CSV table of C-alpha atoms and ligand atoms in Angstrom, one decimal:
chain,number,residue,atom,x,y,z
A,798,UNK,CA,0.1,-0.1,-0.1
A,799,UNK,CA,1.4,3.4,-1.0
A,800,UNK,CA,1.3,5.9,1.4
A,801,UNK,CA,-0.8,8.6,0.4
A,802,UNK,CA,0.3,11.5,3.5
A,803,UNK,CA,3.6,12.4,4.0
A,804,UNK,CA,3.1,11.9,7.8
A,805,UNK,CA,0.3,9.9,8.6
A,806,UNK,CA,1.1,9.3,12.3
A,807,UNK,CA,-1.0,10.7,15.2
A,808,UNK,CA,0.9,11.9,18.4
A,809,UNK,CA,1.2,9.7,21.2
A,810,UNK,CA,-0.3,6.5,19.4
A,811,UNK,CA,1.6,3.4,19.1
A,812,UNK,CA,2.6,2.3,15.4
A,813,UNK,CA,4.3,-0.7,13.8
A,814,UNK,CA,6.4,-0.4,10.9
A,815,UNK,CA,8.8,-1.8,8.1
A,816,UNK,CA,10.3,-2.3,4.5
A,817,UNK,CA,7.8,-4.3,2.1
A,818,UNK,CA,8.7,-5.6,-1.4
A,819,UNK,CA,5.7,-5.3,-3.7
A,820,UNK,CA,6.9,-6.3,-7.4
A,821,UNK,CA,10.3,-5.3,-7.2
A,822,UNK,CA,10.0,-1.6,-5.3
A,823,UNK,CA,10.5,-1.4,-1.9
A,824,UNK,CA,7.6,0.3,-0.1
A,825,UNK,CA,7.3,1.3,3.6
A,826,UNK,CA,4.4,-0.2,5.7
A,827,UNK,CA,2.9,1.1,9.1
A,828,UNK,CA,0.1,0.3,11.0
A,829,UNK,CA,-1.6,2.2,13.8
A,830,UNK,CA,-4.0,1.3,16.3
A,831,UNK,CA,-7.1,3.1,16.6
A,832,UNK,CA,-7.8,2.1,20.0
A,833,UNK,CA,-4.3,2.8,21.4
A,834,UNK,CA,-5.4,2.8,24.9
A,835,UNK,CA,-6.6,-0.8,25.2
A,836,UNK,CA,-3.3,-1.8,23.3
A,837,UNK,CA,-1.1,0.1,25.8
A,838,UNK,CA,-3.5,-2.0,28.4
A,839,UNK,CA,-3.0,-5.2,26.4
A,840,UNK,CA,0.5,-4.6,26.6
A,841,UNK,CA,1.6,-5.0,29.9
A,842,UNK,CA,-0.4,-8.2,30.0
A,843,UNK,CA,0.9,-10.1,26.9
A,844,UNK,CA,4.8,-9.1,27.9
A,845,UNK,CA,4.9,-12.0,30.1
A,846,UNK,CA,2.3,-14.2,28.4
A,847,UNK,CA,4.9,-14.2,25.5
A,848,UNK,CA,7.6,-14.8,27.5
A,849,UNK,CA,5.9,-18.0,29.0
A,850,UNK,CA,4.9,-19.1,25.5
A,851,UNK,CA,8.8,-18.9,24.7
A,852,UNK,CA,10.0,-20.4,27.9
A,853,UNK,CA,7.4,-23.4,27.0
A,854,UNK,CA,8.7,-23.6,23.6
A,855,UNK,CA,12.0,-23.9,24.8
A,856,UNK,CA,10.8,-26.1,27.2
A,857,UNK,CA,9.5,-28.6,24.8
A,858,UNK,CA,12.4,-28.4,22.4
A,859,UNK,CA,14.5,-29.3,25.2
A,860,UNK,CA,11.9,-32.4,26.7
A,861,UNK,CA,11.6,-33.6,23.1
A,862,UNK,CA,15.6,-33.7,22.7
A,863,UNK,CA,15.9,-34.9,26.4
A,864,UNK,CA,12.7,-37.5,25.9
A,865,UNK,CA,14.5,-39.5,22.9
A,866,UNK,CA,16.6,-41.7,24.5
A,867,UNK,CA,14.4,-42.2,27.3
A,868,UNK,CA,11.7,-43.5,25.1
A,869,UNK,CA,14.5,-45.3,23.2
A,870,UNK,CA,15.2,-47.0,26.7
A,871,UNK,CA,11.5,-47.4,27.5
A,872,UNK,CA,10.8,-49.6,24.0
A,873,UNK,CA,13.7,-51.4,24.9
A,874,UNK,CA,13.1,-52.2,28.4
A,875,UNK,CA,9.7,-53.2,26.9
A,876,UNK,CA,10.9,-55.4,24.1
A,877,UNK,CA,13.3,-56.9,26.5
A,878,UNK,CA,10.9,-57.5,28.9
A,879,UNK,CA,8.5,-59.4,25.9
A,880,UNK,CA,11.8,-61.4,25.0
A,881,UNK,CA,12.0,-62.8,28.2
A,882,UNK,CA,8.3,-63.7,28.4
A,883,UNK,CA,8.0,-65.3,25.4
A,884,UNK,CA,11.3,-67.7,26.9
A,885,UNK,CA,9.6,-68.4,29.9
A,886,UNK,CA,11.1,-66.4,32.7
A,887,UNK,CA,8.4,-64.4,34.3
A,888,UNK,CA,9.9,-62.8,37.0
A,889,UNK,CA,9.9,-59.3,34.7
A,890,UNK,CA,9.3,-56.0,35.6
A,891,UNK,CA,9.4,-53.0,33.2
A,892,UNK,CA,10.9,-49.7,34.5
A,893,UNK,CA,8.6,-46.9,34.3
A,894,UNK,CA,11.7,-44.3,33.7
A,895,UNK,CA,9.6,-41.3,34.9
A,896,UNK,CA,6.5,-42.1,32.9
A,897,UNK,CA,3.7,-41.1,35.2
A,898,UNK,CA,2.2,-44.4,36.3
A,899,UNK,CA,-1.3,-43.1,37.8
A,900,UNK,CA,-3.0,-45.5,35.3
A,901,UNK,CA,-6.2,-43.4,33.9
A,902,UNK,CA,-5.5,-40.0,35.5
A,903,UNK,CA,-3.5,-38.6,32.5
A,904,UNK,CA,-4.1,-41.3,29.7
A,905,UNK,CA,-0.3,-42.1,29.6
A,906,UNK,CA,-0.3,-44.7,26.8
A,907,UNK,CA,3.5,-45.8,27.9
A,908,UNK,CA,2.1,-46.1,31.7
A,909,UNK,CA,-1.0,-48.4,30.8
A,910,UNK,CA,1.4,-50.7,28.4
A,911,UNK,CA,4.0,-51.2,31.2
A,912,UNK,CA,1.2,-51.9,33.7
A,913,UNK,CA,-0.3,-54.4,31.4
A,914,UNK,CA,2.9,-55.7,30.6
A,915,UNK,CA,3.8,-56.2,34.5
A,916,UNK,CA,0.2,-57.5,35.1
A,917,UNK,CA,0.5,-60.0,32.5
A,918,UNK,CA,4.0,-61.2,33.9
A,919,UNK,CA,2.6,-61.6,37.3
A,920,UNK,CA,-0.5,-63.5,36.0
A,921,UNK,CA,1.9,-65.6,34.0
A,922,UNK,CA,4.0,-66.4,36.9
A,923,UNK,CA,0.9,-67.4,38.9
A,924,UNK,CA,-0.2,-70.0,36.4
A,925,UNK,CA,3.2,-71.1,36.1
A,926,UNK,CA,3.3,-71.7,40.0
A,927,UNK,CA,-0.1,-73.8,39.6
A,928,UNK,CA,1.3,-76.1,36.6
A,929,UNK,CA,4.5,-76.7,38.6
A,930,UNK,CA,2.4,-77.3,41.6
A,931,UNK,CA,-0.2,-79.6,40.1
A,932,UNK,CA,2.5,-81.8,38.4
A,933,UNK,CA,3.9,-82.3,41.8
A,934,UNK,CA,0.9,-83.2,43.2
A,935,UNK,CA,0.0,-85.8,40.2
A,936,UNK,CA,3.3,-87.3,41.0
A,937,UNK,CA,3.0,-87.6,44.2
A,938,UNK,CA,-0.2,-89.0,44.3
A,939,UNK,CA,0.9,-91.3,41.1
A,940,UNK,CA,4.6,-92.4,43.5
A,941,UNK,CA,3.0,-93.6,46.6
A,942,UNK,CA,0.6,-96.5,45.0
A,943,UNK,CA,3.2,-97.2,42.7
A,944,UNK,CA,5.9,-97.7,45.7
A,945,UNK,CA,3.6,-100.0,47.7
A,946,UNK,CA,2.6,-102.0,44.4
A,947,UNK,CA,6.4,-102.1,43.7
A,948,UNK,CA,7.4,-102.8,47.2
A,949,UNK,CA,4.7,-105.7,48.0
A,950,UNK,CA,5.0,-107.8,44.2
A,951,UNK,CA,8.6,-107.7,45.1
A,952,UNK,CA,7.8,-109.5,48.5
A,953,UNK,CA,5.5,-111.9,46.8
A,954,UNK,CA,8.8,-113.4,45.5
A,955,UNK,CA,9.2,-114.9,49.2
A,956,UNK,CA,8.4,-118.3,48.6
A,957,UNK,CA,8.2,-118.8,52.5
A,958,UNK,CA,5.0,-116.0,52.6
A,959,UNK,CA,1.9,-118.3,54.1
A,960,UNK,CA,-1.4,-117.8,52.0
A,961,UNK,CA,-2.7,-115.1,54.4
A,962,UNK,CA,-0.1,-113.0,53.8
A,963,UNK,CA,0.2,-113.5,49.9
A,964,UNK,CA,-3.9,-112.7,49.7
A,965,UNK,CA,-3.2,-109.6,52.0
A,966,UNK,CA,-0.4,-108.2,49.8
A,967,UNK,CA,-2.8,-108.9,47.0
A,968,UNK,CA,-5.4,-107.0,48.4
A,969,UNK,CA,-2.7,-104.1,48.8
A,970,UNK,CA,-1.6,-104.5,45.0
A,971,UNK,CA,-5.4,-104.5,44.1
A,972,UNK,CA,-6.6,-101.6,46.2
A,973,UNK,CA,-3.4,-99.4,45.1
A,974,UNK,CA,-4.2,-100.2,41.4
A,975,UNK,CA,-7.7,-99.0,41.9
A,976,UNK,CA,-6.6,-96.2,43.1
A,977,UNK,CA,-3.8,-95.3,40.2
A,978,UNK,CA,-7.1,-96.1,38.0
A,979,UNK,CA,-9.6,-93.7,39.9
A,980,UNK,CA,-6.8,-91.0,40.0
A,981,UNK,CA,-6.1,-91.3,36.2
A,982,UNK,CA,-10.2,-90.8,35.7
A,983,UNK,CA,-10.3,-88.0,37.8
A,984,UNK,CA,-7.5,-86.3,35.8
A,985,UNK,CA,-8.8,-86.8,32.7
A,986,UNK,CA,-12.4,-85.9,33.8
A,987,UNK,CA,-10.8,-82.5,35.4
A,988,UNK,CA,-8.9,-81.5,32.3
A,989,UNK,CA,-11.8,-82.4,30.0
A,990,UNK,CA,-14.0,-80.3,32.3
A,991,UNK,CA,-11.2,-77.4,32.3
A,992,UNK,CA,-11.3,-77.3,28.2
A,993,UNK,CA,-15.0,-77.1,28.4
A,994,UNK,CA,-15.4,-79.3,25.2
A,995,UNK,CA,-16.9,-82.2,28.0
A,996,UNK,CA,-20.2,-83.5,26.4
A,997,UNK,CA,-22.4,-81.3,28.2
A,998,UNK,CA,-26.2,-82.2,27.5
A,999,UNK,CA,-28.9,-81.2,29.6
A,1000,UNK,CA,-32.3,-82.4,29.9
A,1001,UNK,CA,-35.2,-82.7,32.4
A,1002,UNK,CA,-35.0,-85.8,34.8
A,1003,UNK,CA,-36.4,-86.4,38.2
A,1004,UNK,CA,-33.4,-85.6,40.6
A,1005,UNK,CA,-34.8,-87.3,43.6
A,1006,UNK,CA,-34.8,-90.7,41.7
A,1007,UNK,CA,-31.4,-90.4,40.7
A,1008,UNK,CA,-30.2,-89.7,44.5
A,1009,UNK,CA,-32.3,-92.5,45.5
A,1010,UNK,CA,-30.6,-94.7,43.0
A,1011,UNK,CA,-27.2,-93.8,44.3
A,1012,UNK,CA,-27.6,-94.3,47.6
A,1013,UNK,CA,-28.6,-98.4,46.7
A,1014,UNK,CA,-25.7,-98.5,44.8
A,1015,UNK,CA,-23.3,-97.2,48.0
A,1016,UNK,CA,-25.3,-99.6,50.2
A,1017,UNK,CA,-22.4,-101.8,50.6
A,1018,UNK,CA,-20.1,-99.4,51.7
A,1019,UNK,CA,-22.2,-97.4,54.1
A,1020,UNK,CA,-24.1,-101.2,55.7
A,1021,UNK,CA,-20.7,-102.3,56.1
A,1022,UNK,CA,-19.7,-99.1,58.3
A,1023,UNK,CA,-23.2,-99.8,59.9
A,1024,UNK,CA,-24.1,-96.0,59.0
A,1025,UNK,CA,-28.2,-95.4,59.6
A,1026,UNK,CA,-29.1,-93.9,55.9
A,1027,UNK,CA,-31.8,-91.8,56.0
A,1028,UNK,CA,-33.5,-90.0,52.8
A,1029,UNK,CA,-36.1,-87.4,52.5
A,1030,UNK,CA,-36.7,-87.1,48.7
A,1031,UNK,CA,-39.2,-85.2,47.3
A,1032,UNK,CA,-40.2,-85.1,43.6
A,1033,UNK,CA,-38.0,-82.6,42.1
A,1034,UNK,CA,-37.6,-82.2,38.3
A,1035,UNK,CA,-34.1,-80.5,37.4
A,1036,UNK,CA,-33.0,-79.6,33.7
A,1037,UNK,CA,-29.1,-81.0,34.1
A,1038,UNK,CA,-26.4,-83.5,32.5
A,1039,UNK,CA,-27.7,-86.7,34.1
A,1040,UNK,CA,-24.3,-88.5,33.7
A,1041,UNK,CA,-22.2,-85.4,35.6
A,1042,UNK,CA,-25.0,-84.9,38.4
A,1043,UNK,CA,-24.7,-88.5,39.2
A,1044,UNK,CA,-21.0,-88.1,39.7
A,1045,UNK,CA,-21.6,-85.1,41.9
A,1046,UNK,CA,-23.9,-87.2,44.4
A,1047,UNK,CA,-21.5,-90.0,44.1
A,1048,UNK,CA,-18.8,-88.0,45.3
A,1049,UNK,CA,-20.8,-86.2,47.9
A,1050,UNK,CA,-22.1,-89.5,49.5
A,1051,UNK,CA,-18.7,-91.2,49.4
A,1052,UNK,CA,-17.2,-88.6,51.1
A,1053,UNK,CA,-19.8,-88.7,54.0
A,1054,UNK,CA,-19.4,-92.4,54.0
A,1055,UNK,CA,-15.6,-92.5,54.2
A,1056,UNK,CA,-15.4,-89.5,57.1
A,1057,UNK,CA,-18.3,-91.0,59.1
A,1058,UNK,CA,-16.9,-93.4,61.5
A,1059,UNK,CA,-18.7,-96.7,62.0
A,1060,UNK,CA,-22.2,-96.5,63.5
A,1061,UNK,CA,-22.7,-92.7,62.3
A,1062,UNK,CA,-25.1,-91.2,60.4
A,1063,UNK,CA,-25.8,-90.0,57.0
A,1064,UNK,CA,-29.2,-87.8,55.9
A,1065,UNK,CA,-30.0,-87.0,52.1
A,1066,UNK,CA,-32.3,-84.6,51.4
A,1067,UNK,CA,-33.9,-83.1,48.5
A,1068,UNK,CA,-36.5,-80.3,48.1
A,1069,UNK,CA,-38.0,-78.2,45.5
A,1070,UNK,CA,-38.9,-74.6,46.1
A,1071,UNK,CA,-38.9,-71.1,44.4
A,1072,UNK,CA,-37.5,-72.6,40.9
A,1073,UNK,CA,-34.8,-74.2,42.4
A,1074,UNK,CA,-33.8,-77.5,43.9
A,1075,UNK,CA,-31.5,-77.9,47.2
A,1076,UNK,CA,-29.6,-81.0,47.7
A,1077,UNK,CA,-28.3,-81.8,51.3
A,1078,UNK,CA,-25.8,-84.7,52.1
A,1079,UNK,CA,-25.4,-84.2,56.1
A,1080,UNK,CA,-23.5,-86.4,58.0
A,1081,UNK,CA,-22.2,-87.1,61.4
A,1082,UNK,CA,-18.7,-87.6,60.6
A,1083,UNK,CA,-15.1,-86.1,61.9
A,1084,UNK,CA,-16.2,-83.0,60.7
A,1085,UNK,CA,-13.9,-80.3,59.4
A,1086,UNK,CA,-11.9,-77.3,61.0
A,1087,UNK,CA,-12.4,-74.1,59.5
A,1088,UNK,CA,-9.6,-74.2,57.4
A,1089,UNK,CA,-10.2,-77.1,55.9
A,1090,UNK,CA,-14.0,-76.0,55.0
A,1091,UNK,CA,-11.9,-73.2,53.3
A,1092,UNK,CA,-9.7,-75.5,51.5
A,1093,UNK,CA,-11.6,-78.7,50.5
A,1094,UNK,CA,-12.6,-77.4,47.1
A,1095,UNK,CA,-8.7,-77.3,45.8
A,1096,UNK,CA,-7.6,-79.6,44.0
A,1097,UNK,CA,-5.6,-82.5,46.0
A,1098,UNK,CA,-6.3,-81.1,49.3
A,1099,UNK,CA,-6.9,-83.3,51.9
A,1100,UNK,CA,-7.3,-82.3,55.5
A,1101,UNK,CA,-5.5,-85.5,56.6
A,1102,UNK,CA,-2.2,-86.0,54.5
A,1103,UNK,CA,-1.3,-89.3,56.6
A,1104,UNK,CA,-4.6,-90.9,56.0
A,1105,UNK,CA,-4.0,-94.4,55.6
A,1106,UNK,CA,-4.9,-96.5,52.5
A,1107,UNK,CA,-8.4,-97.7,53.4
A,1108,UNK,CA,-9.8,-94.0,53.2
A,1109,UNK,CA,-7.3,-93.0,50.3
A,1110,UNK,CA,-8.5,-90.6,48.0
A,1111,UNK,CA,-6.4,-88.1,45.6
A,1112,UNK,CA,-8.2,-84.8,47.0
A,1113,UNK,CA,-10.4,-84.4,43.7
A,1114,UNK,CA,-13.5,-85.3,44.6
A,1115,UNK,CA,-14.9,-81.8,45.6
A,1116,UNK,CA,-13.1,-79.9,43.0
A,1117,UNK,CA,-14.9,-81.9,40.4
A,1118,UNK,CA,-18.2,-81.4,41.9
A,1119,UNK,CA,-18.0,-77.6,42.7
A,1120,UNK,CA,-17.0,-77.8,38.6
A,1121,UNK,CA,-20.0,-79.4,37.6
A,1122,UNK,CA,-22.3,-77.6,40.1
A,1123,UNK,CA,-20.8,-74.2,38.8
A,1124,UNK,CA,-21.1,-75.7,34.8
A,1125,UNK,CA,-24.7,-75.9,35.8
A,1126,UNK,CA,-25.3,-72.2,37.2
A,1127,UNK,CA,-25.6,-74.0,40.9
A,1128,UNK,CA,-24.4,-73.8,44.1
A,1129,UNK,CA,-22.3,-75.6,46.6
A,1130,UNK,CA,-22.0,-74.8,50.6
A,1131,UNK,CA,-20.0,-76.8,52.9
A,1132,UNK,CA,-21.2,-76.2,56.9
A,1133,UNK,CA,-19.2,-78.4,59.3
A,1134,UNK,CA,-17.8,-78.6,62.8
A,1135,UNK,CA,-14.8,-80.7,63.8
A,1136,UNK,CA,-16.0,-83.8,65.8
A,1137,UNK,CA,-19.7,-83.0,65.0
A,1138,UNK,CA,-20.4,-83.4,61.1
A,1139,UNK,CA,-20.5,-82.2,57.9
A,1140,UNK,CA,-23.7,-80.8,55.5
A,1141,UNK,CA,-22.7,-80.3,52.0
A,1142,UNK,CA,-25.8,-78.2,50.3
A,1143,UNK,CA,-26.2,-77.8,46.2
A,1144,UNK,CA,-28.6,-75.2,44.8
A,1145,UNK,CA,-29.3,-76.0,41.3
A,1146,UNK,CA,-31.4,-74.0,39.4
A,1147,UNK,CA,-34.5,-75.6,38.0
B,2313,ATP,N1,-18.0,-85.4,54.6
B,2313,ATP,C1,-17.0,-84.8,54.9
B,2313,ATP,N2,-16.4,-84.8,56.2
B,2313,ATP,C2,-15.4,-84.7,56.7
B,2313,ATP,N3,-14.0,-84.4,56.0
B,2313,ATP,C3,-14.6,-84.0,54.5
B,2313,ATP,C4,-15.8,-84.5,53.9
B,2313,ATP,N4,-15.9,-84.3,52.8
B,2313,ATP,C5,-14.6,-83.5,52.3
B,2313,ATP,N5,-13.8,-83.9,53.8
B,2313,ATP,C6,-12.3,-83.2,53.5
B,2313,ATP,O1,-12.3,-82.6,52.6
B,2313,ATP,C7,-11.1,-83.3,51.5
B,2313,ATP,C8,-11.1,-83.2,50.1
B,2313,ATP,O2,-12.3,-83.7,49.6
B,2313,ATP,P1,-12.3,-84.6,48.2
B,2313,ATP,O3,-13.7,-85.1,48.0
B,2313,ATP,O4,-12.1,-83.5,47.3
B,2313,ATP,O5,-10.8,-85.6,48.6
B,2313,ATP,P2,-10.9,-87.0,48.8
B,2313,ATP,O6,-12.3,-87.6,49.3
B,2313,ATP,O7,-9.8,-86.9,49.8
B,2313,ATP,O8,-10.0,-87.7,47.6
B,2313,ATP,P3,-11.2,-88.0,46.3
B,2313,ATP,O9,-12.5,-87.3,46.4
B,2313,ATP,O10,-10.4,-87.7,44.9
B,2313,ATP,O11,-11.2,-89.4,46.5
B,2313,ATP,C9,-10.9,-84.3,52.3
B,2313,ATP,O12,-9.8,-85.2,52.0
B,2313,ATP,C10,-11.1,-84.4,53.6
B,2313,ATP,O13,-10.3,-83.9,54.5
B,2314,MG,MG1,-13.9,-87.1,47.9
């Protein structure tokens, strides 16, 4: 813009000016505000603002330059951790390197990523510990019957044994073989149930009839211990997998017989109310301490680890029961008092 006036400025009013090249010619460009008072007011406020902005820009550049090696350290730490996890080493903890770890508060994606990797390592470590514990339990459960089978088979070579001694040794070998076979059945069942590919066919059937049949099929065991067996079985239809549920009642009733001394009592009850079937298996047996009650559903848990061969079991029964009941959307509870008895209550949706 060409100046039309030689002196276009008003006194006491701020103006900006500078040289401008347009089409090869140089011009002087001046701008003068029409609101000088306002501008002066702003200038006082603008100066510190400009200073702060400048400092922020300088800070950001410095931070970026400083942040590059930190980010490289973070990535290499993350990749190192993932490599170790992939090789099966779960003792991994990624450092934050100053990244804000308060998850959710500042949306720092690095902190979230690091948290996830650390959580994953903790979870995998726990799973690995459980796997090792499982293998050690299985080995132990296999080892003890094998040791006794081997020992008694060797003893049978002795030609001086009486017929009674020989029969006794053969009985033990038979019992231990059964125990191994039951263990393998239970392990297969658990792994099949865990895989969630186990056949699961619900149909409507009479739960009271199923319980009656199982009580009758266990008669040799409870009659041998002179246990008074009482049943109260209301007509109760349920929608469930009959084979799997049969395993539930078999395990619970066998436990009651196993942990009730000679001459004791067992009561099996089923009631149908409010769209649910409630089964109670109550015994006057040895009962459980509070600690045992809380751990009874754990795999391989046995309150009495030194239990003799006759009452032997591998501590898998109740974990299978719980799994099956939960598969049906039901619930299971144990009430027990040491020396007084145990009641297991299973509630199944109709
Ligand atoms: N009715 C009961 N009375 C007292 N203790 C019981 C009773 N039922 C279970 N328990 C305790 O809970 C533990 C776990 O029971 P669970 O049925 O899982 O295993 P188990 O009977 O020892 O072996 P398995 O069922 O594999 O043959 C038992 O070892 C026992 O200590
Ligand atoms: Mg059992």
